[in-house]
CSV table of C-alpha atoms in Angstrom, one decimal:
chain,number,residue,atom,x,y,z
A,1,UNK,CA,-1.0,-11.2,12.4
A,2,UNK,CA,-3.5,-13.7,11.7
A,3,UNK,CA,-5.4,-14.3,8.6
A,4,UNK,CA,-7.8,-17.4,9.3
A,5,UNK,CA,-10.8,-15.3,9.6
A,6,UNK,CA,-10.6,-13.1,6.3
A,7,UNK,CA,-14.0,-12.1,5.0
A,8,UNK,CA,-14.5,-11.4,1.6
A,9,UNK,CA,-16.1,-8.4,0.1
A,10,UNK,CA,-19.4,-9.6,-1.8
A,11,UNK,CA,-22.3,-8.3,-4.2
A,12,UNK,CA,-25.1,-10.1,-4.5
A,13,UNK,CA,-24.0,-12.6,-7.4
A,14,UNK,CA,-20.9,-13.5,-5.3
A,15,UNK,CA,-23.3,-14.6,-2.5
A,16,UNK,CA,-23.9,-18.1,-3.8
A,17,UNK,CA,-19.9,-18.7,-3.6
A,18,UNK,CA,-19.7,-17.9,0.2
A,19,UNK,CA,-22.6,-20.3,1.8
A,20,UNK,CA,-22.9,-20.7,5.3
A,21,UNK,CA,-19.4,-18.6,5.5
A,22,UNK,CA,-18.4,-15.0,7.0
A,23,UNK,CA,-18.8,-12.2,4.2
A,24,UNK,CA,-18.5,-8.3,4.3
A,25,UNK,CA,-21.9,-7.4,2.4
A,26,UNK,CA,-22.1,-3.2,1.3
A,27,UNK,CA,-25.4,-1.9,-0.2
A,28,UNK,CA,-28.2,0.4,0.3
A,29,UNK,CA,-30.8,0.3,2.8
A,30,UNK,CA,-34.2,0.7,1.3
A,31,UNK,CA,-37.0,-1.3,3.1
A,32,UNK,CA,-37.0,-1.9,6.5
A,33,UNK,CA,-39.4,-4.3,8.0
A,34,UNK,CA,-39.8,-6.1,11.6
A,35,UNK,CA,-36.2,-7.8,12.1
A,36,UNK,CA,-34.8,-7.3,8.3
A,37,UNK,CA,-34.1,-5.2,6.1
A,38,UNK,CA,-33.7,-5.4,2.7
A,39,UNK,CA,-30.7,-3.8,0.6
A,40,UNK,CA,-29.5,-3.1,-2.6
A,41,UNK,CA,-25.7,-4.7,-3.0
A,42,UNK,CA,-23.0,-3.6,-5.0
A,43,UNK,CA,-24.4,-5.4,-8.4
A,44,UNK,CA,-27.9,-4.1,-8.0
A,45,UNK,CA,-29.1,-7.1,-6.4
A,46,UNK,CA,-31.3,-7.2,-3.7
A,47,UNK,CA,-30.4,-9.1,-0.6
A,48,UNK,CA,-32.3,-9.8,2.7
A,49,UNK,CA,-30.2,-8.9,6.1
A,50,UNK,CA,-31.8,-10.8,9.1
A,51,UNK,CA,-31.4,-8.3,12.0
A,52,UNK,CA,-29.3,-9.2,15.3
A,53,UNK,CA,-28.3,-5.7,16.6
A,54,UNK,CA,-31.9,-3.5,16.1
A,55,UNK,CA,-33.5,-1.5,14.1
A,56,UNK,CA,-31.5,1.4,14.6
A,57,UNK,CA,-30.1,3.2,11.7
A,58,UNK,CA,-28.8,6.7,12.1
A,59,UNK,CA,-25.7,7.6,9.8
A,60,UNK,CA,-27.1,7.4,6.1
A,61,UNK,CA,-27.8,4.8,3.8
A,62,UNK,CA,-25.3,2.8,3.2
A,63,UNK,CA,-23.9,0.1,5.5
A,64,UNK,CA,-21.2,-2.9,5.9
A,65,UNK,CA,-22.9,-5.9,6.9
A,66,UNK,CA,-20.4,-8.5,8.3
A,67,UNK,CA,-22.6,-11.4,8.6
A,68,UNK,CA,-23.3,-15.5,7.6
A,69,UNK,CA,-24.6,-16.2,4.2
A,70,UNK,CA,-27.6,-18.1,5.0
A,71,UNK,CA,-29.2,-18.3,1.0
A,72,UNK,CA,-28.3,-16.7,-2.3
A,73,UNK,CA,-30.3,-14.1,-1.4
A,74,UNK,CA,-29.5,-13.7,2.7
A,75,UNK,CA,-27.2,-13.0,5.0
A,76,UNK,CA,-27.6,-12.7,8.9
A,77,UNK,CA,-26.0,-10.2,10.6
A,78,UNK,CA,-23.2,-10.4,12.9
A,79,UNK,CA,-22.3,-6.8,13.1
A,80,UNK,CA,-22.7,-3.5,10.7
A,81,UNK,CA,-20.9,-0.3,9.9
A,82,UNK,CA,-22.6,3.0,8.8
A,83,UNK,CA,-20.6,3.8,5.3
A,84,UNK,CA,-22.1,7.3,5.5
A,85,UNK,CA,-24.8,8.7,2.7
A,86,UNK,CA,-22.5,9.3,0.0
A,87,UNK,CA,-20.6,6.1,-1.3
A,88,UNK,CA,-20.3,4.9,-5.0
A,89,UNK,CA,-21.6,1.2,-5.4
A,90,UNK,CA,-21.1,0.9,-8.8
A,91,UNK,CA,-17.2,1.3,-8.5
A,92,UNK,CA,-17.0,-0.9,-5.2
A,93,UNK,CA,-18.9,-3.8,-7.0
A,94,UNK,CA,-15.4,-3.4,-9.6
A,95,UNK,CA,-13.5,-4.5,-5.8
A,96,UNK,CA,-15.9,-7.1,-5.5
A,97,UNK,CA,-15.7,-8.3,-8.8
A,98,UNK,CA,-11.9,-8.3,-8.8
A,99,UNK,CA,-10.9,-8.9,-4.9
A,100,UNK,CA,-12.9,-12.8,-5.5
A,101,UNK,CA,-11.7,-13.7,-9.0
A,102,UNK,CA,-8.4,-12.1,-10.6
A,103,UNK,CA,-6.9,-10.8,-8.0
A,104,UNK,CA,-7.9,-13.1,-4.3
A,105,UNK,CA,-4.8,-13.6,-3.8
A,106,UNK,CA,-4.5,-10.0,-2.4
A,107,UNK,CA,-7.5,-10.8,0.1
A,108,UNK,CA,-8.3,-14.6,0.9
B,1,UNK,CA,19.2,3.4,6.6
B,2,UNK,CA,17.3,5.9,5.0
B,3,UNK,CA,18.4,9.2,6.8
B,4,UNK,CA,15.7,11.3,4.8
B,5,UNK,CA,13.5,9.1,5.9
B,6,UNK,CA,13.7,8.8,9.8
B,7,UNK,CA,14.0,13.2,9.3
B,8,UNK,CA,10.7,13.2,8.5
B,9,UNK,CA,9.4,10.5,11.1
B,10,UNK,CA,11.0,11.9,14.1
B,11,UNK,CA,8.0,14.5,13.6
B,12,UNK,CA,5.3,11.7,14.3
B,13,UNK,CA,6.6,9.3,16.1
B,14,UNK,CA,7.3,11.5,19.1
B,15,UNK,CA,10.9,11.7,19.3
B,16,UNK,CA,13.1,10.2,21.0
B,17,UNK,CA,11.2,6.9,21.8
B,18,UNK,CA,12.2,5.0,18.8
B,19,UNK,CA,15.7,4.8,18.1
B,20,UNK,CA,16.3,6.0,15.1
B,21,UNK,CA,17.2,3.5,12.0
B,22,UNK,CA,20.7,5.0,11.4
B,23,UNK,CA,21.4,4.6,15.3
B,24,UNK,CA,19.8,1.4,15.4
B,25,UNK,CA,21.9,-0.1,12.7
B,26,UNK,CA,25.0,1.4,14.0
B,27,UNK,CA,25.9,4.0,11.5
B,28,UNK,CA,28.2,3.6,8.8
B,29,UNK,CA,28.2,-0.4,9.7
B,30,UNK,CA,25.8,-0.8,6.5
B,31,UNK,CA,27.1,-1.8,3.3
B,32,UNK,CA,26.4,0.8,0.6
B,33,UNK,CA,24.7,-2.2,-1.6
B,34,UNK,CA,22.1,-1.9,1.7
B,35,UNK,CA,22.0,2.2,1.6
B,36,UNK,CA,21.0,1.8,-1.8
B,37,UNK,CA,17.8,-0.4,-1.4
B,38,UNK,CA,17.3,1.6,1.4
B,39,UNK,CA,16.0,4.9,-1.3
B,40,UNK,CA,13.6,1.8,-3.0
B,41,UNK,CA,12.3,1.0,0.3
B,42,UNK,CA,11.1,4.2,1.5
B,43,UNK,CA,8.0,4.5,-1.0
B,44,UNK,CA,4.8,3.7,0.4
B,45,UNK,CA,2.9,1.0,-0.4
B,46,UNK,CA,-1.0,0.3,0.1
B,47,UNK,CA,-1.2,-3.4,1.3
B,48,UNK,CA,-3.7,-5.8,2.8
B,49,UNK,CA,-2.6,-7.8,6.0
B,50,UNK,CA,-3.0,-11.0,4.0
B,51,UNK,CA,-0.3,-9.5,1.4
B,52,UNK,CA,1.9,-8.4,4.8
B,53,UNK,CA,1.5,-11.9,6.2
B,54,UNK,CA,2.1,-13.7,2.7
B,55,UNK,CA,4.8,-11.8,2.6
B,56,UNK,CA,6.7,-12.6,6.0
B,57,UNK,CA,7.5,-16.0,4.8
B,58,UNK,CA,10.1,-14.2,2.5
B,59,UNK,CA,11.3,-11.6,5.5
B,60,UNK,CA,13.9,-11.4,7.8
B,61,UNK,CA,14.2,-9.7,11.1
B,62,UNK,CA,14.4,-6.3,9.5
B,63,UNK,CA,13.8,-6.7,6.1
B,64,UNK,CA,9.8,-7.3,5.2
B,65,UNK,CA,9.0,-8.3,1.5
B,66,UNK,CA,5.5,-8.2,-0.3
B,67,UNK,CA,5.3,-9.1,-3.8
B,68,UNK,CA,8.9,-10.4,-3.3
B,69,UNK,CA,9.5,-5.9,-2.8
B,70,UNK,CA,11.1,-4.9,0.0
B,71,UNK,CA,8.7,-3.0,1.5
B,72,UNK,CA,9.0,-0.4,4.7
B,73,UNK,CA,6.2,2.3,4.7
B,74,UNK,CA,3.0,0.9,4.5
B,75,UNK,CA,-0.7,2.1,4.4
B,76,UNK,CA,-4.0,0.0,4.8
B,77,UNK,CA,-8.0,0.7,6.2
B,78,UNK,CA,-9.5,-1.5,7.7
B,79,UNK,CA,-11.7,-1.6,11.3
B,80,UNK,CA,-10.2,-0.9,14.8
B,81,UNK,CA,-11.5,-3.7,17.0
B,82,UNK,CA,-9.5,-2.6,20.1
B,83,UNK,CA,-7.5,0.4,21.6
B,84,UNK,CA,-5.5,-0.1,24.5
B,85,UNK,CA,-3.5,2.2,26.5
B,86,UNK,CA,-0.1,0.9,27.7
B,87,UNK,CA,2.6,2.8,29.6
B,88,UNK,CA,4.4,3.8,26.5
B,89,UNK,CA,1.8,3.4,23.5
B,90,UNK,CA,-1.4,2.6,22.3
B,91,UNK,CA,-2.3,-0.6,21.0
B,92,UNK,CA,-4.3,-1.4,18.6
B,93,UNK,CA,-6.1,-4.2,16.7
B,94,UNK,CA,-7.0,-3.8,12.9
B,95,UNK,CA,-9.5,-5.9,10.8
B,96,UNK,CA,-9.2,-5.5,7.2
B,97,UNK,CA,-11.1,-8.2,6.3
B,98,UNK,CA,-8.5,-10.0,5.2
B,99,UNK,CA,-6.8,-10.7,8.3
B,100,UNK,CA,-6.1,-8.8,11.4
B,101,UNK,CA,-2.8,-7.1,12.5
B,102,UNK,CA,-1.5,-5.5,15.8
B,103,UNK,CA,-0.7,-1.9,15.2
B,104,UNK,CA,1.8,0.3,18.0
B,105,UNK,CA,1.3,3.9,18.4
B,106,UNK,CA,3.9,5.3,20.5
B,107,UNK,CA,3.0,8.2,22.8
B,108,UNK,CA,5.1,11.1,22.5
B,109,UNK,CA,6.3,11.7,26.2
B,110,UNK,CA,5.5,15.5,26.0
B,111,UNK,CA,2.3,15.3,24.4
B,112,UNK,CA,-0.5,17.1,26.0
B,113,UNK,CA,-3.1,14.6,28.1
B,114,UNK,CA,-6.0,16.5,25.9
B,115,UNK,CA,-4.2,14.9,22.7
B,116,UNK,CA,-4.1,11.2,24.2
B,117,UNK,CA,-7.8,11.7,25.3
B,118,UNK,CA,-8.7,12.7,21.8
B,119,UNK,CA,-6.6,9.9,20.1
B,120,UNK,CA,-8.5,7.2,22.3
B,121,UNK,CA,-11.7,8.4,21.6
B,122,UNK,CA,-10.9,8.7,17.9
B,123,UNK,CA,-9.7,5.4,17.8
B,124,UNK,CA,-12.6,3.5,19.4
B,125,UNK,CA,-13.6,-0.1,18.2
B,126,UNK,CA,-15.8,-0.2,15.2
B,127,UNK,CA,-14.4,3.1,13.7
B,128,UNK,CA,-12.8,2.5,10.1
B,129,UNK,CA,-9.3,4.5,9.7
B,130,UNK,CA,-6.5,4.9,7.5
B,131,UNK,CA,-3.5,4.0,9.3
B,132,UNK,CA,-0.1,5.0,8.0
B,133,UNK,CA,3.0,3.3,9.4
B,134,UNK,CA,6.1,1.1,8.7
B,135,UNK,CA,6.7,-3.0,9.6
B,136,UNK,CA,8.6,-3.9,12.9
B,137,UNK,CA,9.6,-6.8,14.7
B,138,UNK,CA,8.6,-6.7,18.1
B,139,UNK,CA,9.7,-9.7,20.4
B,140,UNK,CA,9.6,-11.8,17.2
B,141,UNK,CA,5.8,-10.6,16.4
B,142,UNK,CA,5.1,-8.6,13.2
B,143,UNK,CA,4.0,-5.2,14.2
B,144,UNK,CA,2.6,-1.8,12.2
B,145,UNK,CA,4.5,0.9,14.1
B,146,UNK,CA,1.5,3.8,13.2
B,147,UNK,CA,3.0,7.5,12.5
B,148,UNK,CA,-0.7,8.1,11.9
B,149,UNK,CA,-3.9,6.6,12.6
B,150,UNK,CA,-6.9,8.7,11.0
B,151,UNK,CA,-10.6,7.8,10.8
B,152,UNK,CA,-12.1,7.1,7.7
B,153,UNK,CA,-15.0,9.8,6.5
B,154,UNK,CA,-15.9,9.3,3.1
B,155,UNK,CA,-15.9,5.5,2.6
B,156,UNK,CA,-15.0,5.6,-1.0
B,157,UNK,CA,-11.5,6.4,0.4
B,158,UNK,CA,-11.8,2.4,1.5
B,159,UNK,CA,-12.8,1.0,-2.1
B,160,UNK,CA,-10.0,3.3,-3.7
B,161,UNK,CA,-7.4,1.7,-0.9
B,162,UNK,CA,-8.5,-1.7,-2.4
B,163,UNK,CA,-8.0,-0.9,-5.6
B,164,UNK,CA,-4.8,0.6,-5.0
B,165,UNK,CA,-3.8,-2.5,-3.4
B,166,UNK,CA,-4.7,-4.7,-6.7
B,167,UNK,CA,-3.1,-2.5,-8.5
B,168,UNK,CA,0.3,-2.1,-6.9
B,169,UNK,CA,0.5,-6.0,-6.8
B,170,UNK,CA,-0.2,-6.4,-10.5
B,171,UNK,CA,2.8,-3.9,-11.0
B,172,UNK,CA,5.0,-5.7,-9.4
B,173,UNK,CA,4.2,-8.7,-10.0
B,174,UNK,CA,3.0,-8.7,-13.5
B,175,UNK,CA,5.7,-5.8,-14.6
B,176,UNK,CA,4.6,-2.6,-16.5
B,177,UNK,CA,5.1,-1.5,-19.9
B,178,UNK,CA,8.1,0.6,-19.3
B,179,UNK,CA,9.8,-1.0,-16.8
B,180,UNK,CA,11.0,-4.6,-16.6
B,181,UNK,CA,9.1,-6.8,-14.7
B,182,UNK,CA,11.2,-7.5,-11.1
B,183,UNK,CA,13.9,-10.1,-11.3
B,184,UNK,CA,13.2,-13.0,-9.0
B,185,UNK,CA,15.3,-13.5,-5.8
B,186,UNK,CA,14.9,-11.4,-2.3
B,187,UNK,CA,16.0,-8.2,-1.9
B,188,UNK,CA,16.7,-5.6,-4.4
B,189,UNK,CA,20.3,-5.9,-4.9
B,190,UNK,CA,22.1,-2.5,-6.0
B,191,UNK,CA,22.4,-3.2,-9.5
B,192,UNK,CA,18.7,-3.6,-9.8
B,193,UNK,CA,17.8,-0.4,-8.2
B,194,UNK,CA,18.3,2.1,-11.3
B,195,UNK,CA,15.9,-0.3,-13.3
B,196,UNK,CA,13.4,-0.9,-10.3
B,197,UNK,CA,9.9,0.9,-11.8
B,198,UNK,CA,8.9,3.7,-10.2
B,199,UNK,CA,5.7,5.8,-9.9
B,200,UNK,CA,5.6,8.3,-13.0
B,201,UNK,CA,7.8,10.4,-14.6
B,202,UNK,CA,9.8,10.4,-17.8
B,203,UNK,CA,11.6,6.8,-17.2
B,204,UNK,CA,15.0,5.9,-18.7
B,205,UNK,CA,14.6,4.0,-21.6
B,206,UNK,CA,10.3,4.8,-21.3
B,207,UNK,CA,8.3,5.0,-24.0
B,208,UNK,CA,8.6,8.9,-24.1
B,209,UNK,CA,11.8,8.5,-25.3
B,210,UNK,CA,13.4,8.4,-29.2
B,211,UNK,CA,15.2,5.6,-30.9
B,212,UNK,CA,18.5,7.5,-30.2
B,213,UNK,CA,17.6,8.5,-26.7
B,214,UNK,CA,17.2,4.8,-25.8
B,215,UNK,CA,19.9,3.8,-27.4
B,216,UNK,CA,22.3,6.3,-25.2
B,217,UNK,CA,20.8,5.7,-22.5
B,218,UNK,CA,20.9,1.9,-22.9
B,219,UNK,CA,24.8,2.5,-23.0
B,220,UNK,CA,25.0,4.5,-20.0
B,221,UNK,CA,22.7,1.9,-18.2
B,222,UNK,CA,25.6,-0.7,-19.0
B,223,UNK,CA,28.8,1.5,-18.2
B,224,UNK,CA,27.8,2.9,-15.3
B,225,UNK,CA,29.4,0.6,-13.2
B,226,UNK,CA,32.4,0.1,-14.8
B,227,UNK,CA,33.8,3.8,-15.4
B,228,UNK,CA,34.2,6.3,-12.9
B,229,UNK,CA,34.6,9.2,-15.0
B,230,UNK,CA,32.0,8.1,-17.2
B,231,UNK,CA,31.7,8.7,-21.0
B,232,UNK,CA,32.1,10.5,-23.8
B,233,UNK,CA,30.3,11.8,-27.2
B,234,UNK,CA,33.0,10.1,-28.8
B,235,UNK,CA,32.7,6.7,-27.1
B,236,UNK,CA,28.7,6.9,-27.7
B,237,UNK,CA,29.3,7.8,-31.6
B,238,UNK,CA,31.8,4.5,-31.6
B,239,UNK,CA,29.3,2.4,-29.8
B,240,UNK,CA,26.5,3.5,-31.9
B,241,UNK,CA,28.6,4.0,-35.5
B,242,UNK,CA,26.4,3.7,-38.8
B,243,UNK,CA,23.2,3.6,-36.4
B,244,UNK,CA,23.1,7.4,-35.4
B,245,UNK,CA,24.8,10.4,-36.7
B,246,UNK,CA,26.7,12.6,-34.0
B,247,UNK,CA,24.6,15.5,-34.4
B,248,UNK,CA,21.6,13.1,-33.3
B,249,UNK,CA,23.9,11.4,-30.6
B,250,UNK,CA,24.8,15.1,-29.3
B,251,UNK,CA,21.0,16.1,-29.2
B,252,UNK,CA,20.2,13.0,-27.3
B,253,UNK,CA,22.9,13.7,-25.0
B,254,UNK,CA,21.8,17.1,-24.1
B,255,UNK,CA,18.3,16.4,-23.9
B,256,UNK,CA,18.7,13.6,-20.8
B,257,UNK,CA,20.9,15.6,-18.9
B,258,UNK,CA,18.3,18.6,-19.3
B,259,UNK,CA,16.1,15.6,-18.3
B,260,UNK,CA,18.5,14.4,-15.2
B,261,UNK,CA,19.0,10.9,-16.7
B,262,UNK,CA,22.9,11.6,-16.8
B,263,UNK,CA,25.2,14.2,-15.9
B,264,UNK,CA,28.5,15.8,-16.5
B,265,UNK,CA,31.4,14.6,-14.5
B,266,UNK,CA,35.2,15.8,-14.5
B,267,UNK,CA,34.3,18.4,-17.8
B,268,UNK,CA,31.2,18.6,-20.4
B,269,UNK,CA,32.8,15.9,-22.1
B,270,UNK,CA,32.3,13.1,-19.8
B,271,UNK,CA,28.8,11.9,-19.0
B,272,UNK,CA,27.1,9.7,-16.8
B,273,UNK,CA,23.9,7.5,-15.6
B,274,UNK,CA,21.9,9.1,-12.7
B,275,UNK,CA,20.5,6.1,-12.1
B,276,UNK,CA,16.5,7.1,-13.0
């Protein structure tokens, strides 16, 4: 077991918290445009992803970014998941919220 | 250990290759103060690999705490990074994103080749899955021996494990309402079991309860350990004189054993605590 790389689960407020580190970013795709995309996160923020892996997206609209926090507002990615086209942001921002304040001692 | 228990796992961990816990531990070798954790242990708990790694500074070779719980079947979800097949099982890494874990699947010697195939390409890297399993030590490494390995479908499956795990954490560690918050120390000891909270239910001494209904039960909590045959009316009606009549004493009395709280021992007369 080996906990040194843990990643924490973000929205786009908690961004700010985790520069230059290793985050697991969910939202919603909704633009796409040459190498980014841009995505709403769990708080209704929107957040630029700088594409590594292509412009392939096939498996809904919602995705797991794992990826460095570059600025408050981006996050280059290091490798993604396809979360499906039916997933409820508004009660995974509550596990953001809680996983990186009252409770991180269950996750970091 | 926990005979039920191993019953039911000889189904999914293929039979036969894991020794089973009672044969492991030699039989009757245990002391019953051990038997009795052993019905505690058996619930399942949702964890991260950060709790189960916390956690391992407070285990021993065969015991594994989290949230200073022993602990024995446990569920997470997180990301499979790697399968790979070894003579007698699958192995497995998991990335929860709070840490990663080794997880053992055993294959069942007389499983079909069609049913390997299909595990390996269910359980490719990248896939999200529940996994359900129990903790192991395995030449001195902390392993997840999986009963069950399933991929994830609908992701909010993954935000309610998460929540499940925050939540099961604050229970134990911050204590419910109805039950008293854990006593400090490692392992449950057998006294402590009958109080330890438990998933719903009509608890002894929970809120659903009357004044009088508490109160009796409160006595029974005490004297259980002390008298065999257990108690009578007439020993509650002394203990609780000028509080309760023994009309209301009787009524309280009939209503937990209807509720399993206590019983009858050597006639109706004598009563005494189930221990839940």
């Amino acid at each position: 077991m080996e906990v040194s790389n843990a990643k924490p689960r973000v929205n786009f407020s908690q961004l700010r918290k985790f520069m230059g580190k290793k985050v697991l970013l969910v939202g919603e795709i909704q633009v796409m445009q040459n190498n980014t995309v841009r995505m709403k996160a769990a708080d209704g923020g929107m957040v630029t992803v700088e594409l590594t892996k292509g412009p392939h997206f096939d498996g809904g609209e919602f995705w797991e970014f794992e990826g460095v926090v570059q600025s408050p507002t981006s996050v280059k990615e290091e490798s993604r998941t396809s979360y499906g086209d039916r997933f409820d942001l508004a009660t995974y921002n509550e596990v953001c919220r809680l996983s990186c304040d009252k409770y991180t001692q269950v996750f970091l | 250990m926990m005979d039920s228990y191993n019953a039911g796992a000889s189904q999914f961990a293929g039979g036969g290759f894991m020794p089973s816990q009672g044969q492991a531990d030699g039989g009757g070798l245990n002391s019953p103060a051990q038997k009795r954790a052993g019905s505690q242990t058996s619930t399942l708990r949702a964890v991260t690999i950060k709790q189960l790694f916390d956690g391992a500074q407070n285990s021993s070779d065969d015991i594994h705490m989290v949230d200073n719980q022993e602990i024995q079947n446990v569920t997470l979800v997180g990301k499979l990074l790697s399968c790979d097949e070894l003579s007698t099982q699958l192995k497995l890494r998991l990335d929860d994103g709070t840490g990663t874990a080794e997880v053992c699947h055993w294959i069942d010697a007389d499983q079909e080749p069609e049913q390997l195939a299909q595990k390996k390409a269910d359980w490719r890297p990248g896939v999200y899955a529940r996994v359900h399993g129990n903790m192991r030590n395995f030449e001195n490494k902390r392993t997840i021996v999986a009963f069950s390995i399933r991929p994830i479908v609908d992701f909010n499956e993954l935000t309610y494990h998460l929540l499940s795990c925050m939540f099961q954490h604050a229970y134990f560690t911050t204590g419910s309402a109805t039950a008293p918050a854990p006593m400090g120390g490692l392992g449950p000891s057998a006294q402590m079991a009958p109080t330890m909270p438990q998933y719903g239910g009509d608890q002894a001494g929970g809120a659903n309860m009357t004044p009088v209904q508490r109160a009796v039960i409160g006595i029974f909590q005490k004297a259980d350990s002390t008298s065999s045959q257990g108690i009578t009316t007439g020993d509650l009606a002394n203990a609780l004189a000028g509080q309760f009549s023994a009309q209301e004493i009787q009524n309280a009395v009939t209503h937990l054993v209807e509720e399993g709280h206590v019983y009858t021992t050597i006639d109706e007369f004598h009563f005494r605590f189930s221990g839940s």
